[in-house]
């Protein structure tokens, strides 16, 4: 093993990463075939996937880059507020990408500084990733991608991945010890509410609830899958929650910084009645896929969830939303009144 590669891995483990591997930059090239395969199977996803093509050609932008360092951070070790189960995806609740209070964010900074101290030039994109991290992690032998498309280590799928480019050609490949999916298991495909996971390893991102509750789903009254979105208001865990390979993989030993405080503000009724400034302050700082300018999207998602899981106590809140200051929210609330036959 190259001693610099070994030093990098030791530095990653020392700051708390579960795993670390290194692949040569040329190993990212195969990612393009995967992208092409996806776009051929689902041509409507072409505009979505096309923007990731650069992940396979990193040297076009970073001519100095020689290798990709990829690390795994386990997040399935924090206490989960019960009332957020089925409402907000766990990857977003325990997201350390932009929150400097979290151990994951600090680990990322420390690890990057350690690599630079070793004389390496580094580059990362902490928010959305500098390359295709699942592809890189599989190539580095850190785990496997299962039939639900999620990356798994021995900790299940409750892990975040992070990647850095470095200017030295190194390689550090692990051997995954996790068992492959049984050919007879189809639980994730069956559990997908929108059939976005149409068959094993094949997911249409445009109909995935994680997309529809964040970047997509901007006209929910007309959205084909609005009923199938159920009670989710940001993200979806259905295909991970049912997976037997995630059974007993959530350890819940620690508290995630400020999650208890933020989660007190998260309920369908509270979000629908919250003023926009507070919504921006509380939710946008953590759940950054919905930007400050688009916080109305939270209310629209909430009304959709109220319609799908209707209770009498939501009636007044839906009526009140018919007079909301944002036209998108008013339209959604009026749609809900008709859909539920409230008037
Ligand atoms: S996250 Fe939800 S909607 Fe997306 S593929 Fe999984 S089960 Fe389907
Ligand atoms: S539910 Fe079954 S098929 Fe799907 S990822 Fe888990 S083990 Fe694999």
Coordinates of C-alpha atoms and ligand atoms in Angstrom, one line a residue:
X1 CA 0.0 0.0 0.0
X2 CA 1.3 3.5 -0.9
X3 CA 2.3 5.2 2.3
X4 CA 0.7 8.5 1.3
X5 CA -2.6 6.7 0.5
X6 CA -2.4 5.0 3.9
X7 CA -1.8 8.3 5.6
X8 CA -4.9 9.8 3.9
X9 CA -7.0 6.9 5.1
X10 CA -5.7 7.1 8.7
X11 CA -6.4 10.8 8.7
X12 CA -10.0 10.2 7.5
X13 CA -10.6 7.5 10.2
X14 CA -9.0 9.7 12.9
X15 CA -11.6 12.4 12.3
X16 CA -14.5 10.0 12.4
X17 CA -15.2 8.7 8.9
X18 CA -16.3 5.1 8.7
X19 CA -14.4 4.4 5.6
X20 CA -12.0 6.0 3.1
X21 CA -10.8 4.8 -0.3
X22 CA -8.9 6.3 -3.3
X23 CA -9.4 5.7 -7.0
X24 CA -7.5 7.0 -10.0
X25 CA -9.4 9.7 -11.9
X26 CA -9.5 7.5 -15.0
X27 CA -11.8 5.1 -13.0
X28 CA -14.6 7.8 -13.2
X29 CA -14.8 7.3 -17.0
X30 CA -17.2 4.3 -16.7
X31 CA -19.7 6.5 -15.0
X32 CA -20.6 8.0 -18.4
X33 CA -21.7 4.6 -19.7
X34 CA -24.0 4.3 -16.7
X35 CA -25.5 7.7 -17.3
X36 CA -26.0 6.9 -21.0
X37 CA -27.7 3.6 -20.0
X38 CA -30.1 5.5 -17.7
X39 CA -30.9 8.1 -20.3
X40 CA -31.6 5.5 -23.0
X41 CA -33.9 3.6 -20.7
X42 CA -35.8 6.8 -19.5
X43 CA -35.3 9.4 -22.3
X44 CA -37.3 12.0 -20.3
X45 CA -34.5 12.0 -17.7
X46 CA -32.0 13.3 -20.3
X47 CA -32.1 17.0 -19.2
X48 CA -31.8 15.9 -15.6
X49 CA -28.8 13.5 -16.1
X50 CA -27.0 15.4 -18.8
X51 CA -25.6 17.9 -16.3
X52 CA -23.8 15.1 -14.5
X53 CA -21.7 14.1 -17.6
X54 CA -18.8 16.3 -16.3
X55 CA -18.4 14.0 -13.3
X56 CA -16.8 11.5 -15.8
X57 CA -14.5 14.1 -17.2
X58 CA -13.1 15.8 -14.2
X59 CA -9.8 16.8 -15.8
X60 CA -11.7 19.0 -18.3
X61 CA -12.3 21.4 -15.3
X62 CA -9.5 20.3 -12.9
X63 CA -6.6 19.5 -15.2
X64 CA -4.3 19.0 -12.2
X65 CA -6.5 16.3 -10.6
X66 CA -5.2 12.7 -10.5
X67 CA -7.3 10.8 -8.0
X68 CA -10.5 10.9 -6.1
X69 CA -10.6 10.4 -2.4
X70 CA -14.0 9.2 -1.1
X71 CA -15.2 8.9 2.5
X72 CA -18.2 7.4 4.2
X73 CA -19.9 9.1 7.1
X74 CA -22.4 7.1 9.1
X75 CA -25.5 9.1 10.1
X76 CA -27.6 6.2 11.4
X77 CA -26.3 6.8 14.9
X78 CA -28.5 9.7 16.0
X79 CA -31.8 9.9 17.9
X80 CA -34.6 10.3 15.5
X81 CA -37.6 12.5 16.5
X82 CA -40.5 10.1 16.2
X83 CA -42.9 12.7 14.8
X84 CA -40.7 13.3 11.8
X85 CA -40.7 9.6 10.6
X86 CA -42.6 9.5 7.3
X87 CA -42.5 13.3 7.0
X88 CA -38.9 14.2 6.4
X89 CA -36.2 12.0 4.9
X90 CA -33.5 11.0 7.4
X91 CA -30.6 11.9 5.1
X92 CA -31.8 15.5 5.3
X93 CA -32.4 15.5 9.1
X94 CA -28.9 14.4 9.7
X95 CA -27.3 16.3 6.9
X96 CA -23.9 17.8 7.9
X97 CA -23.0 19.4 4.5
X98 CA -23.6 23.0 5.4
X99 CA -24.1 22.9 9.2
X100 CA -20.8 23.9 10.9
X101 CA -22.2 22.7 14.3
X102 CA -22.1 19.1 13.2
X103 CA -19.4 16.6 13.7
X104 CA -19.6 15.6 10.0
X105 CA -18.9 19.2 8.9
X106 CA -16.0 19.6 11.2
X107 CA -14.6 16.2 10.2
X108 CA -14.7 17.3 6.6
X109 CA -12.8 20.5 7.3
X110 CA -10.2 18.7 9.5
X111 CA -9.7 16.0 6.9
X112 CA -9.3 18.4 4.1
X113 CA -6.7 20.4 6.2
X114 CA -4.9 17.2 7.0
X115 CA -4.6 16.3 3.3
X116 CA -3.3 19.8 2.5
X117 CA -0.8 19.5 5.3
X118 CA 0.5 16.3 3.5
X119 CA 1.3 18.6 0.6
X120 CA -1.8 17.7 -1.5
X121 CA -3.8 20.1 -3.6
X122 CA -7.5 19.3 -2.9
X123 CA -10.9 20.3 -4.3
X124 CA -14.4 19.4 -3.0
X125 CA -17.9 20.6 -3.3
X126 CA -19.4 20.1 0.0
X127 CA -23.0 20.9 -0.9
X128 CA -23.7 18.8 -4.0
X129 CA -20.5 16.8 -4.5
X130 CA -17.6 17.2 -6.9
X131 CA -18.3 14.0 -8.7
X132 CA -20.5 10.9 -8.7
X133 CA -19.9 9.8 -5.1
X134 CA -21.7 6.5 -5.2
X135 CA -19.8 5.4 -8.3
X136 CA -16.5 6.4 -6.7
X137 CA -17.3 4.7 -3.4
X138 CA -18.2 1.4 -5.2
X139 CA -15.0 1.6 -7.3
X140 CA -13.1 2.1 -4.1
X141 CA -14.7 -1.0 -2.7
X142 CA -16.2 0.7 0.3
X143 CA -19.6 -0.9 -0.1
X144 CA -22.2 -1.8 -2.7
X145 CA -25.2 -0.2 -4.4
X146 CA -28.3 -2.3 -3.7
X147 CA -31.4 -2.8 -5.8
X148 CA -33.0 0.3 -4.4
X149 CA -30.1 2.3 -5.8
X150 CA -28.7 3.3 -2.4
X151 CA -25.1 2.8 -1.3
X152 CA -24.7 0.4 1.6
X153 CA -21.8 -0.4 4.0
X154 CA -22.0 -2.6 7.0
X155 CA -24.0 0.3 8.6
X156 CA -26.8 -0.1 6.0
X157 CA -27.7 2.8 3.7
X158 CA -27.7 5.4 6.5
X159 CA -24.5 6.9 5.3
X160 CA -23.4 10.1 3.6
X161 CA -20.6 10.1 1.0
X162 CA -18.1 12.8 0.3
X163 CA -15.4 13.1 -2.3
X164 CA -12.2 15.2 -2.9
X165 CA -10.0 15.5 -5.9
X166 CA -6.3 15.4 -5.2
X167 CA -3.2 16.1 -7.4
X168 CA -1.4 12.8 -6.8
X169 CA -2.1 9.5 -8.5
X170 CA -2.9 7.1 -5.7
X171 CA -5.1 4.1 -5.3
X172 CA -6.5 2.5 -2.1
X173 CA -9.2 -0.1 -2.8
X174 CA -11.1 -1.9 -0.1
X175 CA -13.0 -5.2 -0.3
X176 CA -16.7 -4.8 0.6
X177 CA -17.9 -7.4 3.1
X178 CA -21.7 -6.8 2.7
X179 CA -23.8 -9.5 1.0
X180 CA -25.5 -8.7 -2.3
X181 CA -29.3 -8.4 -2.4
X182 CA -31.2 -11.7 -2.7
X183 CA -32.5 -12.2 -6.2
X184 CA -35.9 -12.9 -4.6
X185 CA -36.1 -9.7 -2.7
X186 CA -38.3 -7.0 -4.3
X187 CA -39.4 -5.2 -1.2
X188 CA -37.9 -1.8 -2.2
X189 CA -39.5 -1.8 -5.6
X190 CA -42.9 -2.8 -4.2
X191 CA -42.6 -0.1 -1.4
X192 CA -41.9 2.8 -3.8
X193 CA -45.1 4.8 -3.7
X194 CA -44.7 6.5 -7.1
X195 CA -43.2 3.5 -8.9
X196 CA -40.1 5.7 -9.4
X197 CA -38.1 2.6 -8.6
X198 CA -39.6 0.8 -11.6
X199 CA -37.3 -2.2 -11.4
X200 CA -34.1 -3.0 -9.4
X201 CA -31.3 -0.5 -9.9
X202 CA -33.5 1.6 -12.1
X203 CA -35.1 4.8 -10.6
X204 CA -36.7 7.6 -12.4
X205 CA -35.5 10.7 -10.5
X206 CA -38.2 12.9 -11.9
X207 CA -41.0 10.9 -10.1
X208 CA -39.1 10.2 -6.9
X209 CA -40.7 11.8 -3.9
X210 CA -37.4 13.2 -2.8
X211 CA -37.3 15.2 -6.0
X212 CA -41.0 16.1 -6.0
X213 CA -40.9 17.6 -2.5
X214 CA -37.7 19.6 -3.2
X215 CA -36.5 20.7 -6.7
X216 CA -39.5 19.4 -8.6
X217 CA -43.3 19.3 -7.9
X218 CA -43.8 23.0 -8.5
X219 CA -47.4 22.5 -9.6
X220 CA -48.7 19.9 -7.2
X221 CA -52.4 20.3 -8.1
X222 CA -51.5 19.0 -11.6
X223 CA -48.8 16.6 -10.4
X224 CA -49.5 13.0 -11.5
X225 CA -48.1 11.6 -8.3
X226 CA -49.5 14.0 -5.7
X227 CA -51.6 11.3 -4.1
X228 CA -48.8 8.8 -4.0
X229 CA -46.5 11.3 -2.2
X230 CA -48.5 10.5 0.9
X231 CA -47.4 12.3 4.0
X232 CA -43.8 13.2 2.9
X233 CA -43.0 16.9 2.9
X234 CA -39.2 16.8 2.2
X235 CA -37.5 13.6 1.0
X236 CA -38.7 10.0 1.2
X237 CA -37.2 6.9 2.9
X238 CA -39.8 4.3 1.9
X239 CA -37.4 2.1 -0.2
X240 CA -34.7 2.2 2.6
X241 CA -37.1 1.7 5.5
X242 CA -38.4 -1.6 4.1
X243 CA -35.0 -3.0 3.3
X244 CA -34.0 -6.0 5.4
X245 CA -30.3 -4.9 5.0
X246 CA -31.2 -1.8 7.1
X247 CA -32.7 -3.9 9.9
X248 CA -31.0 -3.1 13.2
X249 CA -28.6 -0.8 11.5
X250 CA -29.8 2.4 13.2
X251 CA -27.9 2.8 16.5
X252 CA -29.4 6.0 17.9
X253 CA -26.7 6.7 20.4
X254 CA -26.1 10.5 19.9
X255 CA -28.0 13.7 19.6
X256 CA -27.7 15.6 16.3
X257 CA -27.0 19.3 17.0
X258 CA -30.1 21.5 17.2
X259 CA -32.3 18.8 15.6
X260 CA -34.5 18.6 18.8
X261 CA -35.0 22.4 18.7
X262 CA -35.8 22.6 14.9
X263 CA -38.0 19.5 15.0
X264 CA -40.3 21.3 17.5
X265 CA -41.3 23.6 14.7
X266 CA -42.0 20.8 12.2
X267 CA -45.5 19.6 12.0
X268 CA -48.0 20.0 9.2
X269 CA -50.1 22.6 11.1
X270 CA -47.1 24.5 12.3
X271 CA -45.5 24.9 8.9
X272 CA -48.8 25.9 7.3
X273 CA -49.4 28.6 9.8
X274 CA -45.8 29.8 10.1
X275 CA -44.9 33.2 8.7
X276 CA -42.5 33.3 5.8
X277 CA -39.7 35.0 7.6
X278 CA -39.6 32.3 10.3
X279 CA -39.9 29.6 7.7
X280 CA -36.8 31.0 6.0
X281 CA -34.9 31.3 9.3
X282 CA -35.7 27.9 10.7
X283 CA -36.0 25.6 7.7
X284 CA -33.9 27.0 4.9
X285 CA -30.7 27.0 7.0
X286 CA -31.0 23.3 7.3
X287 CA -33.0 22.0 4.4
X288 CA -31.3 23.9 1.6
X289 CA -32.9 22.2 -1.4
X290 CA -35.8 24.6 -0.9
X291 CA -34.3 28.1 -1.2
X292 CA -35.4 31.2 0.7
X293 CA -37.2 32.5 -2.3
X294 CA -39.2 29.2 -2.6
X295 CA -40.3 28.7 1.0
X296 CA -43.9 28.6 -0.2
X297 CA -43.0 25.1 -1.4
X298 CA -43.0 23.9 2.2
X299 CA -46.6 25.0 2.6
X300 CA -47.7 23.5 -0.7
X301 CA -46.1 20.2 0.3
X302 CA -47.8 20.3 3.6
X303 CA -51.2 20.9 2.1
X304 CA -50.6 17.9 -0.2
X305 CA -49.7 15.8 2.8
X306 CA -52.8 17.0 4.7
X307 CA -55.0 16.0 1.7
X308 CA -53.4 12.5 1.5
X309 CA -53.6 11.9 5.3
X310 CA -56.6 14.0 6.0
X311 CA -57.8 14.6 9.6
X312 CA -60.6 16.9 10.6
X313 CA -58.2 19.1 12.6
X314 CA -56.6 20.2 9.3
X315 CA -59.8 21.8 7.9
X316 CA -59.4 25.3 9.4
X317 CA -55.7 25.5 8.4
X318 CA -56.6 24.6 4.8
X319 CA -59.3 27.2 4.8
X320 CA -56.9 29.8 6.2
X321 CA -54.4 28.9 3.5
X322 CA -56.9 30.0 0.9
X323 CA -56.1 33.5 1.9
X324 CA -52.3 33.0 2.1
X325 CA -50.1 35.8 0.7
X326 CA -48.5 33.5 -1.9
X327 CA -50.6 32.6 -5.0
X328 CA -49.1 29.1 -5.2
X329 CA -50.3 28.3 -1.7
X330 CA -53.7 29.8 -2.3
X331 CA -54.1 27.7 -5.5
X332 CA -53.0 24.6 -3.6
X333 CA -55.4 25.3 -0.7
X334 CA -58.3 25.9 -3.1
X335 CA -57.5 22.7 -4.8
X336 CA -57.4 20.9 -1.5
X337 CA -60.8 22.3 -0.5
X338 CA -62.3 20.9 -3.7
X339 CA -60.5 17.6 -3.5
X340 CA -61.7 17.0 0.0
X341 CA -65.2 18.4 -0.6
X342 CA -64.8 20.8 2.3
X343 CA -66.9 23.6 0.9
Ligands
LIG1 S1 -37.0 7.6 -2.2 FE1 -39.2 7.1 -2.2 S2 -40.1 7.8 -4.1 FE2 -37.8 7.7 -4.3 S3 -37.4 5.7 -5.2 FE3 -37.3 5.5 -2.9 S4 -39.4 4.9 -2.3 FE4 -39.5 5.7 -4.4
LIG2 S1 -35.3 -4.3 -0.2 FE1 -34.3 -6.2 -0.9 S2 -33.9 -5.9 -3.1 FE2 -34.3 -3.9 -2.2 S3 -32.3 -3.1 -1.6 FE3 -33.1 -4.1 0.2 S4 -32.3 -6.2 0.1 FE4 -32.0 -5.3 -1.9

